[in-house]
Amino acid sequence: MELGLAGRNALVVGGSKGLGQGVAEALAGEGVSVALMAREPDALKVAADAINGRAKGQAVAVVADLADPIAIAEAVMSAQAQIGPIDILINNCGGPPPVMAAGADAALWQTQFQQMVLSTFQLTDLLLPSMRKRGWGRIVNIASTSVVEPIAELAISNGLRGLIAGWSKTLAGEVAGDGVTVNMLLPGSFATARTSSIDRRQAERDGMTESDVARLAAAGIPVGRYGRPDEFGAAAAFLCSQPAAYVTGSMMRVDGGACHSL
């Protein structure tokens, strides 16, 4: 299938590793110029160099911490100065530390609200007007299957990602007539550093090895394994594509069939 993305420009938040990197590589492979945003310059350089070394598109790095609204605004300006107007926005952020719902620290909620929620709103508001003016745009919000099936001990993640889901659906209806689509991707368990950290925490708590925890987790996924970031990237690239112009306001699970909800 021809995705019709060659010549487009994308900003991929969290594009230096994990699922964000998988999305950036998939888009670059379709001829998209990608700006990778993250807070670690060294990791960004490695990711950008890897894309520039093998993909049809080009990659540039912009440094920003999602906890800093000023840095976000500056990074957006830098990205557009380097690759041009942004057509595709991939909103993505790392998950908060595991906590129980009861007694979760209010300060931690506030910190994560800025990093996970307000940063997403800010990035979208910075880039959406020009998308609407040009009559074409793609916004993909990466969340988690916890939106439809909350995960134990991830209370903050469950709560804040659910908030983004409501906002995303509302926004989709507001901008659909302007040629801009807004969708969500809900990843399950992927072979990333985030998943490894969760497995390691469980292993320490239960007196197991991390590999044993991962093996048991994989056994509970119908496809029998963790996903690969490139598989997730392919799903994101489709939602960004021209053939997906009629898909908006949707949530797509990419979880190997693990969710029990409809």
C-alpha positions in Angstrom: 0.0 0.0 0.0 1.2 3.5 -0.9 0.9 5.6 2.2 1.3 8.9 0.5 3.6 10.4 3.1 6.7 11.3 1.1 7.6 14.9 1.6 5.7 15.3 4.9 7.2 16.6 8.1 6.7 15.0 11.5 7.4 15.9 15.1 7.8 12.7 17.2 7.8 13.2 20.9 9.9 10.7 22.8 11.5 9.7 19.5 14.9 8.8 20.8 14.0 5.3 22.1 11.3 2.7 22.5 8.0 3.1 20.8 8.6 6.7 19.8 11.8 5.6 18.0 9.9 2.8 16.3 7.3 5.4 15.0 10.0 7.8 13.8 11.8 5.1 11.9 8.6 3.9 10.3 7.7 7.4 9.2 11.2 8.1 7.9 11.1 4.9 5.9 8.1 6.4 4.1 10.0 9.5 3.1 8.9 11.7 6.0 11.3 14.2 7.5 11.2 13.7 11.3 12.1 15.9 14.2 12.8 13.8 17.3 12.1 15.4 20.6 13.4 14.1 23.9 15.4 15.4 26.8 18.6 13.4 26.4 20.9 14.9 23.7 23.1 11.8 23.4 20.2 9.4 22.9 18.7 11.8 20.4 21.9 12.0 18.3 22.2 8.2 18.2 18.5 7.8 17.0 18.8 10.6 14.5 22.1 9.3 13.1 20.5 5.8 12.7 17.6 7.1 10.7 19.8 9.4 8.5 22.0 6.4 7.8 19.4 4.2 6.3 16.0 5.8 5.7 14.6 7.8 2.8 13.6 10.7 5.0 15.8 12.9 7.2 16.0 13.2 11.0 16.9 16.1 13.2 17.0 16.3 17.0 15.4 18.8 19.3 16.0 18.7 23.0 13.1 19.5 25.4 11.9 18.3 28.8 8.1 17.9 28.8 8.1 19.4 32.3 9.2 22.7 30.9 6.7 24.6 28.7 9.2 27.1 27.6 11.6 24.4 26.4 8.7 22.8 24.5 7.9 26.0 22.7 11.5 26.5 21.7 11.8 22.9 20.5 8.8 23.3 18.3 10.3 26.4 16.7 13.6 24.6 16.2 12.0 21.6 14.6 10.1 23.8 12.1 13.1 25.9 11.3 15.0 22.7 10.4 12.5 20.7 8.5 9.6 23.0 7.8 5.9 23.1 8.8 4.8 20.1 10.8 2.2 17.9 9.2 2.3 15.1 11.7 2.4 15.2 15.5 3.1 12.1 17.5 2.3 12.9 21.1 4.2 10.4 23.3 5.7 10.4 26.8 7.2 8.0 29.2 4.9 6.5 31.9 4.9 7.6 35.5 6.3 5.4 38.3 4.0 2.6 39.5 1.8 3.7 42.4 -1.4 2.4 44.1 -4.5 4.5 43.6 -5.1 4.9 47.4 -2.7 7.5 48.9 -0.9 8.5 45.7 1.1 11.7 46.4 -0.6 14.9 45.2 2.7 16.4 44.1 3.4 13.4 41.9 0.0 13.7 40.3 0.8 17.4 39.6 4.2 16.6 38.1 2.9 13.9 35.9 -0.1 16.0 34.8 2.3 18.6 33.4 4.5 16.0 31.7 1.8 13.7 30.3 -1.2 16.0 29.8 -0.4 19.7 29.6 2.6 19.0 27.4 0.3 17.2 24.9 -2.2 20.0 24.9 0.6 22.6 24.4 2.2 20.8 21.5 -1.1 20.3 19.8 -2.1 23.9 20.2 1.2 25.1 18.9 1.0 23.0 15.7 -2.7 22.5 15.0 -3.5 26.0 13.6 -1.1 25.6 10.7 -2.4 22.1 10.0 -5.9 23.4 9.7 -4.9 26.3 7.5 -3.1 23.9 5.1 -6.1 21.5 5.2 -4.0 18.4 6.2 -2.7 17.1 9.4 -2.3 14.0 11.5 -2.2 13.8 15.3 -1.6 10.5 16.9 -1.7 10.3 20.7 0.2 7.3 22.1 -1.3 6.1 25.4 -1.7 2.5 26.7 -4.2 -0.3 26.8 -4.8 0.9 30.3 -7.3 3.4 28.8 -9.7 0.5 28.2 -8.4 -2.0 30.8 -6.7 -0.3 33.8 -3.5 -1.9 34.9 -2.9 -2.6 38.6 -0.4 -0.4 40.4 -0.3 2.1 37.5 -2.9 4.4 39.0 -1.5 7.7 37.7 -0.9 6.3 34.2 -4.4 4.9 34.1 -6.0 8.1 35.2 -4.1 10.6 33.1 -4.1 8.5 29.9 -7.9 8.2 30.3 -8.1 12.0 30.5 -6.2 12.3 27.3 -8.6 9.8 25.6 -11.6 12.1 26.3 -9.7 15.1 25.1 -8.5 13.3 21.9 -12.0 12.2 21.0 -13.4 15.7 21.5 -10.6 17.3 19.5 -11.1 14.9 16.6 -14.7 16.1 16.1 -13.7 19.7 16.2 -11.0 19.5 13.4 -12.2 16.7 11.2 -13.7 19.1 8.7 -10.3 20.8 8.3 -8.6 17.7 7.0 -6.9 16.9 10.3 -7.4 13.5 11.9 -6.8 12.7 15.6 -6.4 9.2 16.8 -5.0 7.2 19.7 -2.7 4.2 19.7 -3.0 1.9 22.7 0.2 -0.3 23.0 0.3 -3.4 25.1 3.5 -5.0 26.1 6.5 -4.3 23.9 10.1 -5.1 24.2 11.2 -1.7 25.5 13.1 -0.3 28.4 9.8 0.7 30.0 8.5 -2.8 30.0 11.8 -4.1 31.3 11.6 -1.7 34.2 8.1 -2.9 35.1 9.2 -6.6 34.8 12.2 -5.9 37.0 10.1 -4.3 39.7 7.8 -7.3 39.7 10.7 -9.7 39.8 12.2 -8.0 42.8 8.9 -8.0 44.6 8.1 -11.7 43.9 11.6 -13.1 44.2 11.9 -14.1 40.6 14.2 -13.3 37.7 13.3 -10.6 35.2 13.4 -13.2 32.4 10.9 -15.4 34.3 8.5 -12.5 34.7 8.8 -11.7 31.0 8.2 -15.3 30.0 5.1 -15.5 32.1 3.8 -12.2 30.8 4.4 -13.3 27.2 2.5 -16.5 27.9 -0.6 -14.4 28.8 -0.5 -12.7 25.4 -2.4 -14.6 22.6 0.4 -14.1 20.1 2.8 -15.5 22.8 5.4 -12.7 22.9 6.1 -9.0 23.5 5.6 -6.7 20.5 8.5 -5.1 18.6 8.7 -1.3 18.3 8.8 -1.6 14.5 5.4 -3.3 14.5 4.0 -0.4 16.6 5.6 2.0 14.2 3.9 0.4 11.2 0.5 0.9 12.9 1.3 4.6 13.6 2.4 5.1 10.0 -0.9 3.8 8.7 -2.9 6.2 10.9 -0.7 9.1 9.5 -1.2 8.0 5.9 -3.4 9.3 3.2 -5.4 6.1 3.0 -6.4 6.6 6.6 -8.0 10.0 6.0 -11.4 8.6 7.0 -10.1 7.2 10.3 -10.4 9.8 13.1 -11.6 9.9 16.7 -10.5 6.2 17.0 -8.5 4.2 19.4 -6.4 1.3 18.0 -5.1 -1.4 20.3 -1.7 -2.8 19.4 -1.4 -5.5 22.0 -1.1 -8.9 20.5 -4.7 -9.6 21.6 -3.9 -9.2 25.3 -6.8 -7.0 26.3 -10.0 -8.8 27.4 -12.3 -5.8 26.7 -14.3 -5.6 23.5 
